[in-house]
XYZ file of C-alpha atoms in Angstrom:
153
model
C 22.093 -6.003 4.639
C 18.375 -5.571 6.171
C 17.074 -2.262 5.949
C 13.344 -1.191 7.303
C 12.057 1.789 5.554
C 8.537 3.404 7.377
C 5.586 6.183 5.506
C 3.403 7.574 7.942
C 0.047 8.627 6.674
C -3.927 10.005 6.608
C -5.379 5.948 4.710
C -7.020 4.248 7.450
C -5.486 0.988 8.336
C -8.217 -0.655 6.586
C -7.857 1.273 3.137
C -3.812 0.397 3.026
C -4.144 -2.878 4.076
C -7.057 -3.046 1.015
C -4.320 -1.564 -1.112
C -1.696 -4.277 -0.002
C -4.560 -7.348 -0.258
C -5.318 -6.913 -3.554
C -2.874 -7.194 -5.925
C -4.440 -5.602 -8.931
C -3.802 -2.101 -6.913
C -0.186 -2.495 -6.456
C 0.460 -0.555 -9.700
C -1.860 2.109 -8.373
C 0.454 3.148 -5.523
C 4.076 1.710 -6.278
C 5.144 3.683 -9.614
C 8.088 0.892 -10.048
C 5.342 -1.386 -10.600
C 3.203 -1.334 -14.618
C 1.436 -4.556 -13.312
C 0.849 -7.784 -11.628
C 0.690 -11.364 -12.745
C -1.098 -13.755 -9.604
C -3.841 -13.861 -8.427
C -6.001 -10.298 -7.133
C -6.271 -12.150 -3.229
C -3.157 -11.844 -1.726
C -2.658 -15.193 0.465
C 0.411 -17.139 1.754
C 1.826 -19.392 -1.145
C 0.224 -17.531 -3.816
C 3.467 -17.062 -6.432
C 3.370 -14.547 -9.458
C 5.477 -11.977 -11.039
C 5.672 -8.489 -10.739
C 6.587 -6.982 -14.246
C 8.357 -3.234 -13.166
C 7.949 -0.249 -15.793
C 11.663 -1.181 -16.874
C 13.478 -4.387 -16.703
C 12.541 -7.911 -16.773
C 9.482 -9.440 -14.610
C 10.140 -10.353 -10.591
C 9.423 -14.057 -9.427
C 8.022 -14.185 -6.377
C 6.044 -16.291 -3.607
C 3.892 -14.924 -0.675
C 5.647 -16.625 2.686
C 2.818 -15.628 4.752
C -0.313 -13.178 5.083
C -1.878 -12.351 8.183
C -5.022 -10.069 7.559
C -5.813 -9.720 11.037
C -2.448 -8.424 12.144
C -2.319 -6.652 9.000
C 1.540 -8.556 8.189
C 2.684 -10.061 4.749
C 6.198 -11.286 4.307
C 7.018 -12.606 0.215
C 10.073 -13.598 -1.371
C 11.719 -12.403 -4.521
C 13.923 -13.091 -7.011
C 15.478 -11.598 -10.102
C 17.861 -14.408 -11.626
C 20.461 -14.704 -8.937
C 19.465 -11.877 -7.039
C 16.969 -13.086 -3.878
C 15.203 -10.660 -1.767
C 12.886 -10.915 1.625
C 10.621 -8.219 2.221
C 8.686 -7.825 5.175
C 5.296 -5.168 5.389
C 3.063 -4.472 7.987
C 0.291 -1.808 8.322
C -0.231 -0.110 12.011
C -2.665 2.650 13.422
C -0.819 6.035 13.538
C -1.907 7.880 17.003
C -4.588 9.818 16.458
C -5.435 8.856 12.749
C -3.803 7.413 9.665
C -0.978 5.050 9.611
C 1.941 3.915 9.406
C 2.959 1.233 6.443
C 6.590 -0.335 7.497
C 8.766 -2.344 5.279
C 11.922 -4.527 6.349
C 13.690 -5.534 3.050
C 16.856 -7.993 3.534
C 18.805 -8.877 0.430
C 22.503 -7.785 -1.166
C 23.444 -4.606 0.060
C 23.910 -2.951 -3.243
C 20.254 -4.067 -4.080
C 18.756 -2.686 -0.344
C 20.536 0.261 -1.049
C 19.129 1.125 -4.280
C 15.707 -0.499 -3.404
C 15.036 1.385 -0.310
C 13.813 4.579 -1.491
C 12.224 3.390 -4.399
C 10.187 1.779 -1.878
C 10.084 4.475 0.554
C 7.903 6.503 -2.238
C 5.429 3.345 -3.130
C 5.274 3.016 0.822
C 4.202 7.445 0.798
C 1.496 6.649 -1.797
C 0.031 3.569 -0.169
C -0.511 5.542 3.034
C -1.733 9.001 1.100
C -5.827 9.393 1.984
C -7.332 10.268 -1.794
C -8.465 13.470 -2.040
C -12.530 13.705 -1.189
C -12.421 10.089 0.592
C -13.113 9.798 3.630
C -9.513 8.711 4.465
C -8.231 12.532 3.127
C -8.068 14.636 6.730
C -6.540 18.015 6.934
C -2.913 18.292 8.189
C -2.604 18.585 11.624
C -2.456 22.256 12.681
C 1.129 22.936 12.898
C 1.329 22.052 9.081
C -2.231 23.862 7.983
C -1.015 27.431 5.999
C -2.240 30.432 7.572
C -3.048 33.528 5.513
C -2.136 36.978 7.041
C -3.964 40.180 5.589
C -1.082 41.759 3.599
C 0.610 38.636 2.063
C 3.146 35.878 4.146
C 5.613 38.386 5.329
C 2.375 40.439 6.640
C 3.304 43.588 4.142
Protein backbone atom coordinates (compact mmCIF):
# COMPACT_ATOMS: atom_id res chain seq x y z
CA UNK A 1 0.00 0.00 0.00
CA UNK A 2 1.09 3.57 -0.68
CA UNK A 3 -0.05 6.63 1.22
CA UNK A 4 1.15 10.23 1.04
CA UNK A 5 1.02 12.60 4.00
CA UNK A 6 1.81 16.32 3.99
CA UNK A 7 2.20 19.16 6.46
CA UNK A 8 2.64 22.88 5.89
CA UNK A 9 4.33 25.26 8.27
CA UNK A 10 6.20 28.51 8.77
CA UNK A 11 9.76 27.12 8.83
CA UNK A 12 11.90 27.88 5.80
CA UNK A 13 12.88 25.20 3.29
CA UNK A 14 16.48 25.61 4.43
CA UNK A 15 15.60 25.05 8.09
CA UNK A 16 13.40 22.03 7.38
CA UNK A 17 16.07 20.48 5.18
CA UNK A 18 18.67 21.00 7.91
CA UNK A 19 16.35 19.21 10.36
CA UNK A 20 16.22 16.26 7.95
CA UNK A 21 19.90 16.29 7.00
CA UNK A 22 21.13 16.17 10.61
CA UNK A 23 20.16 12.76 12.02
CA UNK A 24 20.86 13.97 15.57
CA UNK A 25 17.93 16.39 15.14
CA UNK A 26 15.35 13.75 14.17
CA UNK A 27 14.23 13.15 17.76
CA UNK A 28 13.55 16.89 18.22
CA UNK A 29 10.70 16.89 15.69
CA UNK A 30 9.68 13.20 15.45
CA UNK A 31 8.12 12.32 18.81
CA UNK A 32 8.21 8.60 18.02
CA UNK A 33 12.04 8.66 17.79
CA UNK A 34 14.18 8.44 20.93
CA UNK A 35 17.53 8.44 19.10
CA UNK A 36 19.30 7.58 15.85
CA UNK A 37 22.41 5.42 15.59
CA UNK A 38 24.02 6.60 12.36
CA UNK A 39 26.32 9.16 10.87
CA UNK A 40 25.21 12.70 11.60
CA UNK A 41 24.90 13.89 7.99
CA UNK A 42 22.30 12.32 5.72
CA UNK A 43 23.83 10.71 2.63
CA UNK A 44 23.02 7.98 0.11
CA UNK A 45 24.26 4.57 1.26
CA UNK A 46 24.15 5.48 4.92
CA UNK A 47 23.02 2.70 7.24
CA UNK A 48 21.78 2.99 10.77
CA UNK A 49 19.11 2.26 13.32
CA UNK A 50 16.27 4.40 14.62
CA UNK A 51 15.53 3.79 18.30
CA UNK A 52 11.82 4.44 18.86
CA UNK A 53 10.36 5.60 22.15
CA UNK A 54 8.67 2.19 22.43
CA UNK A 55 9.82 -1.08 20.90
CA UNK A 56 12.96 -2.43 19.23
CA UNK A 57 15.27 -0.49 16.93
CA UNK A 58 14.41 -0.15 13.26
CA UNK A 59 17.25 -0.73 10.76
CA UNK A 60 17.49 1.59 7.77
CA UNK A 61 19.41 2.28 4.58
CA UNK A 62 19.28 5.67 2.87
CA UNK A 63 18.82 4.99 -0.85
CA UNK A 64 19.05 8.49 -2.30
CA UNK A 65 19.61 12.08 -1.19
CA UNK A 66 19.36 15.22 -3.34
CA UNK A 67 20.44 18.19 -1.25
CA UNK A 68 19.58 20.67 -4.01
CA UNK A 69 16.08 19.33 -4.67
CA UNK A 70 15.54 18.71 -0.92
CA UNK A 71 14.46 15.10 -1.42
CA UNK A 72 15.56 11.78 0.03
CA UNK A 73 14.39 8.21 0.31
CA UNK A 74 15.14 5.30 2.58
CA UNK A 75 14.17 1.72 3.35
CA UNK A 76 13.39 0.63 6.88
CA UNK A 77 13.14 -2.90 8.29
CA UNK A 78 11.91 -4.38 11.52
CA UNK A 79 12.04 -8.17 11.37
CA UNK A 80 10.00 -9.27 8.34
CA UNK A 81 8.34 -5.84 7.92
CA UNK A 82 9.88 -3.63 5.24
CA UNK A 83 8.86 -0.14 4.21
CA UNK A 84 10.12 2.46 1.78
CA UNK A 85 9.71 6.17 2.46
CA UNK A 86 10.20 9.14 0.10
CA UNK A 87 10.61 12.64 1.57
CA UNK A 88 10.37 16.04 -0.13
CA UNK A 89 10.63 19.58 1.19
CA UNK A 90 8.78 22.10 -0.97
CA UNK A 91 8.42 25.87 -0.74
CA UNK A 92 4.96 27.12 0.20
CA UNK A 93 3.64 30.28 -1.41
CA UNK A 94 4.01 33.01 -0.18
CA UNK A 95 6.27 31.68 2.61
CA UNK A 96 7.02 28.61 4.62
CA UNK A 97 7.33 24.98 3.67
CA UNK A 98 5.42 21.85 2.79
CA UNK A 99 6.92 18.54 3.90
CA UNK A 100 5.66 15.56 1.94
CA UNK A 101 6.17 11.89 2.75
CA UNK A 102 5.14 8.93 0.61
CA UNK A 103 4.98 5.68 2.57
CA UNK A 104 5.01 2.25 0.94
CA UNK A 105 4.62 -0.97 2.90
CA UNK A 106 2.19 -3.54 4.29
CA UNK A 107 -1.31 -2.04 4.58
CA UNK A 108 -1.73 -2.43 8.37
CA UNK A 109 1.65 -0.85 9.05
CA UNK A 110 1.09 2.07 6.65
CA UNK A 111 -2.38 2.74 8.11
CA UNK A 112 -0.99 2.86 11.66
CA UNK A 113 2.17 4.82 10.76
CA UNK A 114 0.59 7.55 8.58
CA UNK A 115 -0.95 9.57 11.46
CA UNK A 116 2.27 9.28 13.46
CA UNK A 117 4.24 10.52 10.45
CA UNK A 118 1.80 13.40 9.87
CA UNK A 119 2.29 14.56 13.48
CA UNK A 120 6.06 14.44 13.04
CA UNK A 121 5.87 16.40 9.76
CA UNK A 122 3.79 19.10 11.45
CA UNK A 123 6.52 19.49 14.05
CA UNK A 124 9.21 19.40 11.35
CA UNK A 125 7.79 22.38 9.45
CA UNK A 126 6.82 24.40 12.49
CA UNK A 127 8.68 27.70 12.82
CA UNK A 128 10.42 28.20 16.13
CA UNK A 129 9.15 30.89 18.47
CA UNK A 130 11.43 33.89 18.26
CA UNK A 131 13.39 32.43 15.33
CA UNK A 132 13.57 33.92 11.90
CA UNK A 133 11.29 31.06 10.83
CA UNK A 134 8.46 32.13 13.08
CA UNK A 135 5.77 34.04 11.31
CA UNK A 136 2.41 35.39 12.32
CA UNK A 137 -0.53 33.25 11.27
CA UNK A 138 -2.31 34.21 8.07
CA UNK A 139 -4.66 37.16 8.56
CA UNK A 140 -7.73 34.93 8.29
CA UNK A 141 -6.58 33.01 11.38
CA UNK A 142 -5.48 35.88 13.60
CA UNK A 143 -7.46 36.30 16.77
CA UNK A 144 -9.28 39.60 16.79
CA UNK A 145 -10.29 41.10 20.09
CA UNK A 146 -13.52 43.03 20.24
CA UNK A 147 -14.63 45.52 22.86
CA UNK A 148 -16.63 43.80 25.56
CA UNK A 149 -15.28 40.28 24.96
CA UNK A 150 -15.79 37.64 22.31
CA UNK A 151 -19.52 38.29 21.89
CA UNK A 152 -19.16 42.05 21.76
CA UNK A 153 -21.29 42.40 24.90
